[in-house]
JSON list of N, CA and C in Angstrom, two decimals:
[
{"chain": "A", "resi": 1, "resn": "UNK", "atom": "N", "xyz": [-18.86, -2.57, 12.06]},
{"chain": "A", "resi": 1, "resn": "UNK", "atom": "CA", "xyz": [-18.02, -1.46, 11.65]},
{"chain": "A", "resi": 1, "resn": "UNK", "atom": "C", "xyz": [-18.92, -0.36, 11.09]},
{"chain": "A", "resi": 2, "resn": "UNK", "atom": "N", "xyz": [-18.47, 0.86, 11.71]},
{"chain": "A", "resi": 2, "resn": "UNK", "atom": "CA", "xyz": [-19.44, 2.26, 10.78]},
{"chain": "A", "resi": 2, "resn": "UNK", "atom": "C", "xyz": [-19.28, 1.93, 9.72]},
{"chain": "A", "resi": 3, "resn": "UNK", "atom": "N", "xyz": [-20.14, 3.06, 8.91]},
{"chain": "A", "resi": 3, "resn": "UNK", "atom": "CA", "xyz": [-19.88, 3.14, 7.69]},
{"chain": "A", "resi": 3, "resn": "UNK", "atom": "C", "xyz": [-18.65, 4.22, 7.31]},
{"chain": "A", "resi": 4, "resn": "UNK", "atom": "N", "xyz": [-18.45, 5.38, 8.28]},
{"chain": "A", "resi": 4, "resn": "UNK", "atom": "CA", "xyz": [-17.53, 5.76, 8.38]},
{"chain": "A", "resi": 4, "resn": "UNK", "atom": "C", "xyz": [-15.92, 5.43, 8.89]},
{"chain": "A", "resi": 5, "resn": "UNK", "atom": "N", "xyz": [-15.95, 4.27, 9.41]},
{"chain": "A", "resi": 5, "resn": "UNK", "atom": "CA", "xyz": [-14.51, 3.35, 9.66]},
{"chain": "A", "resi": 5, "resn": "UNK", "atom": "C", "xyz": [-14.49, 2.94, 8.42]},
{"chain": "A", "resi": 6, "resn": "UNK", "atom": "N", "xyz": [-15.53, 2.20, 7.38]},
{"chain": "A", "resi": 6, "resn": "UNK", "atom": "CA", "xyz": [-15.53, 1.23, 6.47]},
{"chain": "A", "resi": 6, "resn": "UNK", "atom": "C", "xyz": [-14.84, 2.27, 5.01]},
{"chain": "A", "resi": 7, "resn": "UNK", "atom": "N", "xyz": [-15.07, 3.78, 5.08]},
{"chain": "A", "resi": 7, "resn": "UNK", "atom": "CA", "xyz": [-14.10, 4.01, 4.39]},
{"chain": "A", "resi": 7, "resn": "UNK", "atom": "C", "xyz": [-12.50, 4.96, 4.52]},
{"chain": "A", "resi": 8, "resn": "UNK", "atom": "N", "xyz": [-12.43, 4.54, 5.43]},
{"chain": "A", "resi": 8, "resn": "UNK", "atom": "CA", "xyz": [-10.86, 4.75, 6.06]},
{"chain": "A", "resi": 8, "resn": "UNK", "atom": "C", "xyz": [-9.96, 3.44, 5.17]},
{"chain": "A", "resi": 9, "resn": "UNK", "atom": "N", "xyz": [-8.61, 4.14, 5.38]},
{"chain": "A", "resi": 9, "resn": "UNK", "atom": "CA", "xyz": [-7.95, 2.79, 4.27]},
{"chain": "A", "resi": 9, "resn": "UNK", "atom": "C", "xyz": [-6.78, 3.18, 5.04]},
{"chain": "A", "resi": 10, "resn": "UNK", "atom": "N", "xyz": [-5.91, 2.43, 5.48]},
{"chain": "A", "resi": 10, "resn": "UNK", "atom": "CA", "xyz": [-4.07, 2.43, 6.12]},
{"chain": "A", "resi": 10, "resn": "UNK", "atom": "C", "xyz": [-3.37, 2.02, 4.65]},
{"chain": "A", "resi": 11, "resn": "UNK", "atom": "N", "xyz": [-2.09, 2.43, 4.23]},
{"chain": "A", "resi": 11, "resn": "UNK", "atom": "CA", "xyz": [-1.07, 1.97, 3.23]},
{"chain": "A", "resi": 11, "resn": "UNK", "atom": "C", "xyz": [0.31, 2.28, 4.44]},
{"chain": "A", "resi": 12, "resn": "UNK", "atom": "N", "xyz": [0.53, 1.14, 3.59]},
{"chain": "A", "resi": 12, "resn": "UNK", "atom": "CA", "xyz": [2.33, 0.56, 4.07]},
{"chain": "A", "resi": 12, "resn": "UNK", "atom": "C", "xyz": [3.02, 0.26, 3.11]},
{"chain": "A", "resi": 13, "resn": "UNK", "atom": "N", "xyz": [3.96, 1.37, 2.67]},
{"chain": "A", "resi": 13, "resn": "UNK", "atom": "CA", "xyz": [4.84, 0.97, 1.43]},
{"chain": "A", "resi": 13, "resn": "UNK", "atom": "C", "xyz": [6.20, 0.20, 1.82]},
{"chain": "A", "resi": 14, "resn": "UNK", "atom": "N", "xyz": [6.74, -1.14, 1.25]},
{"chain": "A", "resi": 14, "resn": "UNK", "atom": "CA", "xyz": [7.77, -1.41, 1.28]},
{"chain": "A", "resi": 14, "resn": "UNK", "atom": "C", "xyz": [8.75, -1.48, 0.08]},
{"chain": "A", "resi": 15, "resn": "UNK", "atom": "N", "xyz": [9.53, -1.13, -0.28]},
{"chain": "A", "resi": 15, "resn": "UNK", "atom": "CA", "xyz": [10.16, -1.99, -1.39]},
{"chain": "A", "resi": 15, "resn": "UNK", "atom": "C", "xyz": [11.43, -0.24, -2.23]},
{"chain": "A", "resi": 16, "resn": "UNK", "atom": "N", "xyz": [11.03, -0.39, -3.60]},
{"chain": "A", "resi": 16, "resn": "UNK", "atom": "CA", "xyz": [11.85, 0.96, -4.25]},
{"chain": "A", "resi": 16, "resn": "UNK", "atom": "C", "xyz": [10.84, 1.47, -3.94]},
{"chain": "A", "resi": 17, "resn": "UNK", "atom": "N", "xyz": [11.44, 2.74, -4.96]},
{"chain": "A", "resi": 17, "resn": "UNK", "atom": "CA", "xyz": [10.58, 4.35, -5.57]},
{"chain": "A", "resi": 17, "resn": "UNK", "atom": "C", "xyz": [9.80, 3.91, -6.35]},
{"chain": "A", "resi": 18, "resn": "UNK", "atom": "N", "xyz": [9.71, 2.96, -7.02]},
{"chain": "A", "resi": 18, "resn": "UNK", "atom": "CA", "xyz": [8.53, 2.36, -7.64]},
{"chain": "A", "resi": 18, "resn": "UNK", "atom": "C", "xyz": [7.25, 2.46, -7.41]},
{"chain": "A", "resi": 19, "resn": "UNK", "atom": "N", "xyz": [7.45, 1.17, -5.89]},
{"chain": "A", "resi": 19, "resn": "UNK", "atom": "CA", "xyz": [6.70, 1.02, -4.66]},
{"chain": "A", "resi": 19, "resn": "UNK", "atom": "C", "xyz": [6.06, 2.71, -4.36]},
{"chain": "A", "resi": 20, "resn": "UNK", "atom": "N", "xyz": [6.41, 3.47, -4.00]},
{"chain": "A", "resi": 20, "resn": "UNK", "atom": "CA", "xyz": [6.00, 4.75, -3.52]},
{"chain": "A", "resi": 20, "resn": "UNK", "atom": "C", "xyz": [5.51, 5.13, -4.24]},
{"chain": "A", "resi": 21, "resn": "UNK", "atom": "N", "xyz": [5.76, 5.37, -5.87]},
{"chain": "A", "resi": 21, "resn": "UNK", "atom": "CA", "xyz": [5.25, 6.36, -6.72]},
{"chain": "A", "resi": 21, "resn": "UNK", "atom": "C", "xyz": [3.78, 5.20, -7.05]},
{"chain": "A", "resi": 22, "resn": "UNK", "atom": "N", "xyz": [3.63, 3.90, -7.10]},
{"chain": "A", "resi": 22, "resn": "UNK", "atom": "CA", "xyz": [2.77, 3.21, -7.29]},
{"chain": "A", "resi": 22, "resn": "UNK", "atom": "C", "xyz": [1.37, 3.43, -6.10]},
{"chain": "A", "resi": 23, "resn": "UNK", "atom": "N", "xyz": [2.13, 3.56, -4.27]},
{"chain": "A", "resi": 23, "resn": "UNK", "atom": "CA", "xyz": [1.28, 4.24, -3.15]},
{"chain": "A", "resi": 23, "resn": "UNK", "atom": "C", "xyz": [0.60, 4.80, -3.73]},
{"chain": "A", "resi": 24, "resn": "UNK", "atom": "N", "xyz": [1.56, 6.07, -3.97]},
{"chain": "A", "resi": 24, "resn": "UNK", "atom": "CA", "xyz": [0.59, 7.56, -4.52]},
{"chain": "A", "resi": 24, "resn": "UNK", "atom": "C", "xyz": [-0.61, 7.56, -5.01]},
{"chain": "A", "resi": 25, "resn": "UNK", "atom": "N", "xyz": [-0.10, 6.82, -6.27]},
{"chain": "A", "resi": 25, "resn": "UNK", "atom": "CA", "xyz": [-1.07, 6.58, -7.37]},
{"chain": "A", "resi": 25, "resn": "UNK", "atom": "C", "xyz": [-2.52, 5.63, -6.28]},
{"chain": "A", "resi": 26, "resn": "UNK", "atom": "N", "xyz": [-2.42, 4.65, -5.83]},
{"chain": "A", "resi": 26, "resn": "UNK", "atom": "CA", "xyz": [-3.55, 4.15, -4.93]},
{"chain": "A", "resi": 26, "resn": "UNK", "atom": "C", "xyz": [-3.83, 5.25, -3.43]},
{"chain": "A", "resi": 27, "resn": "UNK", "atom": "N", "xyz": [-3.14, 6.14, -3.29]},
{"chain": "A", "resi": 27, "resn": "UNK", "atom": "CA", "xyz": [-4.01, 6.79, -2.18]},
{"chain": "A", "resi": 27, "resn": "UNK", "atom": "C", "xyz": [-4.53, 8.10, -2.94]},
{"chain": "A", "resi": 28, "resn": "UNK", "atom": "N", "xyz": [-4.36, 8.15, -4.35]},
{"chain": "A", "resi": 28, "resn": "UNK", "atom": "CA", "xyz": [-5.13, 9.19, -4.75]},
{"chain": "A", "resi": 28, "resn": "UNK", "atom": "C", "xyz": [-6.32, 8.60, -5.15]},
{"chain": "A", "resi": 29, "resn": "UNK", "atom": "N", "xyz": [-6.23, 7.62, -6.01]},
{"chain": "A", "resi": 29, "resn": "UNK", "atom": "CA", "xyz": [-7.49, 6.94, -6.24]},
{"chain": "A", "resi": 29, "resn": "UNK", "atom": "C", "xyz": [-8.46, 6.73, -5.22]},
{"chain": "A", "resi": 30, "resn": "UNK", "atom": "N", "xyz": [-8.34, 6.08, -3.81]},
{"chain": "A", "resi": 30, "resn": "UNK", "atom": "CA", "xyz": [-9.15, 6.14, -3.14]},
{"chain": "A", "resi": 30, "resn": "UNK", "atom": "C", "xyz": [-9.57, 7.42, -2.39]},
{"chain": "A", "resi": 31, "resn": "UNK", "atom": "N", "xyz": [-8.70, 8.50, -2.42]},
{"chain": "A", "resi": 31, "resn": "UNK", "atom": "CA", "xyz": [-9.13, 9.44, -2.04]},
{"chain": "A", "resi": 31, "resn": "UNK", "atom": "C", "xyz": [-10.05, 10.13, -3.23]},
{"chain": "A", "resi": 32, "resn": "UNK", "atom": "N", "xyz": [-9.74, 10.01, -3.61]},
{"chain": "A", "resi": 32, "resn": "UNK", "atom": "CA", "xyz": [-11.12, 10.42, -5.02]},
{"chain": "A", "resi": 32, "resn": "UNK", "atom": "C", "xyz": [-12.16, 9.67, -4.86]},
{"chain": "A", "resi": 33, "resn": "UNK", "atom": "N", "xyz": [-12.18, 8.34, -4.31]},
{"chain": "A", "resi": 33, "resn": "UNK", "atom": "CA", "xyz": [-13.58, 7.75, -4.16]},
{"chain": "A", "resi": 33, "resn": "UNK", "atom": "C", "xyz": [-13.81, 7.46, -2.54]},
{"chain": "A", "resi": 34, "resn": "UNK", "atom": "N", "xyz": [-13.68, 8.77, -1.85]},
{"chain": "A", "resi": 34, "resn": "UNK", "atom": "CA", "xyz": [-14.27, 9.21, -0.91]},
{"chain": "A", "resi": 34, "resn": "UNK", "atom": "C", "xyz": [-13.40, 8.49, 0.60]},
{"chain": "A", "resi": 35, "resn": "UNK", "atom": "N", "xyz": [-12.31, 8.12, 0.31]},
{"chain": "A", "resi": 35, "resn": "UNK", "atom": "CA", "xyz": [-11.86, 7.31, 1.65]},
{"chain": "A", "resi": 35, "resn": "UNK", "atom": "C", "xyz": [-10.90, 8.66, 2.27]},
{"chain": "A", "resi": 36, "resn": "UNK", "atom": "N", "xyz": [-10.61, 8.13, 3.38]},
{"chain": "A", "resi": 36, "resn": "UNK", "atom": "CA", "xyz": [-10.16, 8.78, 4.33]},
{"chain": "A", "resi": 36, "resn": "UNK", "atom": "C", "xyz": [-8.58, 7.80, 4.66]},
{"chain": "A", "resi": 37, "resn": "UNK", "atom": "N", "xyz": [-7.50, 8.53, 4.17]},
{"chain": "A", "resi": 37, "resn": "UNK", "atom": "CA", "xyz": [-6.17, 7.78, 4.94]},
{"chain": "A", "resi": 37, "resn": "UNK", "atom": "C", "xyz": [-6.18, 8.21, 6.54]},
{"chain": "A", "resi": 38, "resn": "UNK", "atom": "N", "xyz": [-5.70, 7.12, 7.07]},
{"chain": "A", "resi": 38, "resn": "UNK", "atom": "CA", "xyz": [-5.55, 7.01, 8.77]},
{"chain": "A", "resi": 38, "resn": "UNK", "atom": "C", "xyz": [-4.03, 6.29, 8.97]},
{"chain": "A", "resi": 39, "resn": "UNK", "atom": "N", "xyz": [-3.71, 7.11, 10.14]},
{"chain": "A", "resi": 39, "resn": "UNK", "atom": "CA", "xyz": [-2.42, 7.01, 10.41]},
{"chain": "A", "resi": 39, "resn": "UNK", "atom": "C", "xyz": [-2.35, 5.05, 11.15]},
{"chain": "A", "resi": 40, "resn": "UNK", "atom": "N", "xyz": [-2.96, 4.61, 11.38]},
{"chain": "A", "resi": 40, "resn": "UNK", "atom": "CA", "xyz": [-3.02, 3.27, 12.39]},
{"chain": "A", "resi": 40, "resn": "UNK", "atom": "C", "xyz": [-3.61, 2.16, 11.65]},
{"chain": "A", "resi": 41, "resn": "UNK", "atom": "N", "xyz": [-3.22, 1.19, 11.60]},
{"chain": "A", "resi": 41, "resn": "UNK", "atom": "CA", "xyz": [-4.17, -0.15, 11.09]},
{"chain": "A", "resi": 41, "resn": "UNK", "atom": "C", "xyz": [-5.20, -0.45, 11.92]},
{"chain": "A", "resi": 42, "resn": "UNK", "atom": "N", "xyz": [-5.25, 0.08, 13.40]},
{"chain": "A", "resi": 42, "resn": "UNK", "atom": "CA", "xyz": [-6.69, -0.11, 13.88]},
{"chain": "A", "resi": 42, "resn": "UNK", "atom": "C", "xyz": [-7.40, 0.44, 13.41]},
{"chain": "A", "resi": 43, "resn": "UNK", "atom": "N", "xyz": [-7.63, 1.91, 13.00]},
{"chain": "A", "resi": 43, "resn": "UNK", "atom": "CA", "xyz": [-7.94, 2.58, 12.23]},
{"chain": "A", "resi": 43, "resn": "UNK", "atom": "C", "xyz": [-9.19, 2.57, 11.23]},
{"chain": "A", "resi": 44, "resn": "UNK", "atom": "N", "xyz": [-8.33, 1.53, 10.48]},
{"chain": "A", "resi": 44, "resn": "UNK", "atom": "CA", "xyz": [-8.73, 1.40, 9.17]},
{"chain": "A", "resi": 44, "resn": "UNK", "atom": "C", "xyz": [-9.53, 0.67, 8.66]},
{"chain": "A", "resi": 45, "resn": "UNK", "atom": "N", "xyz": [-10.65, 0.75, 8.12]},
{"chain": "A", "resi": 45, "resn": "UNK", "atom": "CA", "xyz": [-11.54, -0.34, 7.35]},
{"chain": "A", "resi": 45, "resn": "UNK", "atom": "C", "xyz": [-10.78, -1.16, 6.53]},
{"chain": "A", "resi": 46, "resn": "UNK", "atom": "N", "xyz": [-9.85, -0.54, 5.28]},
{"chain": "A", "resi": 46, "resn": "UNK", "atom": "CA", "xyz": [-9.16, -1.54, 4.61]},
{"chain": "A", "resi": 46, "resn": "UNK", "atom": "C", "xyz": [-7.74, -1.11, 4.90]},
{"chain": "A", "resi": 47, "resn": "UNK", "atom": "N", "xyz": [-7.23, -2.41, 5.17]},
{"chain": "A", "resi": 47, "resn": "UNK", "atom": "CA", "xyz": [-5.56, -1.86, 5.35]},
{"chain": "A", "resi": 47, "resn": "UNK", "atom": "C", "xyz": [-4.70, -2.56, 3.82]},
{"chain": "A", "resi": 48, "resn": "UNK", "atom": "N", "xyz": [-3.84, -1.66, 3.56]},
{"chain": "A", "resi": 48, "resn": "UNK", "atom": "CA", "xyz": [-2.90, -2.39, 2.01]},
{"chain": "A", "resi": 48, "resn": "UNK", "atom": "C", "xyz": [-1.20, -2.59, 2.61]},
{"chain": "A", "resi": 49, "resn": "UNK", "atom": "N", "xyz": [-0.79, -3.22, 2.10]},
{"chain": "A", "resi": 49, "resn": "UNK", "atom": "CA", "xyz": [0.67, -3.59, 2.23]},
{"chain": "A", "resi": 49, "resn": "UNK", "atom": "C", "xyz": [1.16, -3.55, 0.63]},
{"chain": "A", "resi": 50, "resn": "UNK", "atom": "N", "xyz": [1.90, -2.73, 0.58]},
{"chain": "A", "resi": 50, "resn": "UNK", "atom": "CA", "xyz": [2.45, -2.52, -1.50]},
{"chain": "A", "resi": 50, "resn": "UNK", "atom": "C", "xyz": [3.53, -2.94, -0.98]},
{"chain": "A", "resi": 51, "resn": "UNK", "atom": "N", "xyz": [4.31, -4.09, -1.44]},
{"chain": "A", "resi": 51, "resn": "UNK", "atom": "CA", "xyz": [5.53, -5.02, -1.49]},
{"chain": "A", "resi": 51, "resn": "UNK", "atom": "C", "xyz": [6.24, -5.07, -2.60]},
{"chain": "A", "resi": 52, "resn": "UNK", "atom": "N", "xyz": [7.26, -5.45, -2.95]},
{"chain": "A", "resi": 52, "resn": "UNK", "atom": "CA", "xyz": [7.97, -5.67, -3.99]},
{"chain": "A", "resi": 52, "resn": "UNK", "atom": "C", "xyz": [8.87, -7.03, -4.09]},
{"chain": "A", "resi": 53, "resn": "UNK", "atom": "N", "xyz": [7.90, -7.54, -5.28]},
{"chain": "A", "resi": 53, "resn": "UNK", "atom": "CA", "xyz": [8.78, -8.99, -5.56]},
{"chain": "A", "resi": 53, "resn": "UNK", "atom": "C", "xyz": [9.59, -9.21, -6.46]},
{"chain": "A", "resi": 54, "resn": "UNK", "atom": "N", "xyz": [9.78, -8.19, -7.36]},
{"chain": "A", "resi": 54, "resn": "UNK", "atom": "CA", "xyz": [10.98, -8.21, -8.14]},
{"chain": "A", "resi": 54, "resn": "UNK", "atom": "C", "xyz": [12.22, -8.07, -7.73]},
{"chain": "A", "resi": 55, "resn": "UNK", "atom": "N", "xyz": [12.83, -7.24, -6.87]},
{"chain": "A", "resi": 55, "resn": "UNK", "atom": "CA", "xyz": [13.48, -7.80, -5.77]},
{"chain": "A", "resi": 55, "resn": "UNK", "atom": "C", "xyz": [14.04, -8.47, -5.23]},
{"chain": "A", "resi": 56, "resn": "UNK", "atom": "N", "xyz": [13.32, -9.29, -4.83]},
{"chain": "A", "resi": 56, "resn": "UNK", "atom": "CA", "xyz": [13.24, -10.71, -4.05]},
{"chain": "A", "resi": 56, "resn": "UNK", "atom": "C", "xyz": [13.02, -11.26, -5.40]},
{"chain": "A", "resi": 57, "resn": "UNK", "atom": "N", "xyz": [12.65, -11.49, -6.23]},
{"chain": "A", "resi": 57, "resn": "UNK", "atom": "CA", "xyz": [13.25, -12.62, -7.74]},
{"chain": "A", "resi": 57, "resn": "UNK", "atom": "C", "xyz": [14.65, -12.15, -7.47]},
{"chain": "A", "resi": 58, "resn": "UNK", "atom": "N", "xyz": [15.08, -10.90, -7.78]},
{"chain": "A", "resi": 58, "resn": "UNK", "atom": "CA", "xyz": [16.21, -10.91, -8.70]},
{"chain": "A", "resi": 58, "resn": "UNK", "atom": "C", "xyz": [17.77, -11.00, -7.76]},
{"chain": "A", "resi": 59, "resn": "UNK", "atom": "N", "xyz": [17.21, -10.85, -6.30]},
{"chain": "A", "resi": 59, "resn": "UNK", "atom": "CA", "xyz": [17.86, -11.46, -5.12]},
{"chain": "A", "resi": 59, "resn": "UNK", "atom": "C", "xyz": [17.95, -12.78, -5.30]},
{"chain": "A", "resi": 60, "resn": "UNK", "atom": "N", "xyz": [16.97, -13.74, -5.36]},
{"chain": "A", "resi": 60, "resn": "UNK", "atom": "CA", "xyz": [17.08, -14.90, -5.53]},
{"chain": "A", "resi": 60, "resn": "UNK", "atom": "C", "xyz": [17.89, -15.68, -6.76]},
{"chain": "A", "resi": 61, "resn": "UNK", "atom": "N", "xyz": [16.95, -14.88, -7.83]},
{"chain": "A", "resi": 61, "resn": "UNK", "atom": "CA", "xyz": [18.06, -15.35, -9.18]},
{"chain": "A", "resi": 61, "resn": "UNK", "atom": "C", "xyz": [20.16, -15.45, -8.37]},
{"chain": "A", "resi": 62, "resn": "UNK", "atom": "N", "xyz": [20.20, -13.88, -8.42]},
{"chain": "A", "resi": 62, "resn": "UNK", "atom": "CA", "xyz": [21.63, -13.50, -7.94]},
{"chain": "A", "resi": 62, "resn": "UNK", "atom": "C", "xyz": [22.26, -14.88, -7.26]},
{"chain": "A", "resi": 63, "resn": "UNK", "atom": "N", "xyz": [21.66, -15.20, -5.83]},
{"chain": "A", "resi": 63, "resn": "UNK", "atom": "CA", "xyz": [22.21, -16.22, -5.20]},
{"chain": "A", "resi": 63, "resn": "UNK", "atom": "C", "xyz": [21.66, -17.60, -5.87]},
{"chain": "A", "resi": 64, "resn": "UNK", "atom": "N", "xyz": [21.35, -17.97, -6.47]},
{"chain": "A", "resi": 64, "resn": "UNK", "atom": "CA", "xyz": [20.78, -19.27, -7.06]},
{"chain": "A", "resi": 64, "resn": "UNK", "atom": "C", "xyz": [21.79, -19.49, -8.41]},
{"chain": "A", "resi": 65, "resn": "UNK", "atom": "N", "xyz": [22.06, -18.36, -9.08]},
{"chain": "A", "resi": 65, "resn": "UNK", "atom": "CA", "xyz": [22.65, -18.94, -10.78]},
{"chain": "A", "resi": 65, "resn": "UNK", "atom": "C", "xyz": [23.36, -17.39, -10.92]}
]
């Protein structure tokens, strides 16, 4: 891998506004330390997935008790 692929980064937000406003916050950071966002996971040196499991607890709680 270049060294220029190696700082490319893909994000995939799933979940609330949380989730998104939390993205932000990590694609500014790495864009401050020199990465490049890319539209593709081929793309990308590092790819992120931001998920939400609170959610899915409190889905689960709901149907469980």
């Amino acid at each position: 891998m270049s060294d220029l692929a190696s700082k490319t980064f893909y994000l995939e937000t799933f979940g609330c506004q949380m989730n998104a406003h939390d993205s932000e916050k990590v694609v500014g950071t790495l864009l401050q330390q020199g990465y490049r966002q890319v539209p593709t996971v081929e793309e990308a040196g590092l790819v992120l997935y931001n998920t939400c499991s609170i959610a899915t607890r409190r889905s689960r709680r709901s149907l469980t008790g």
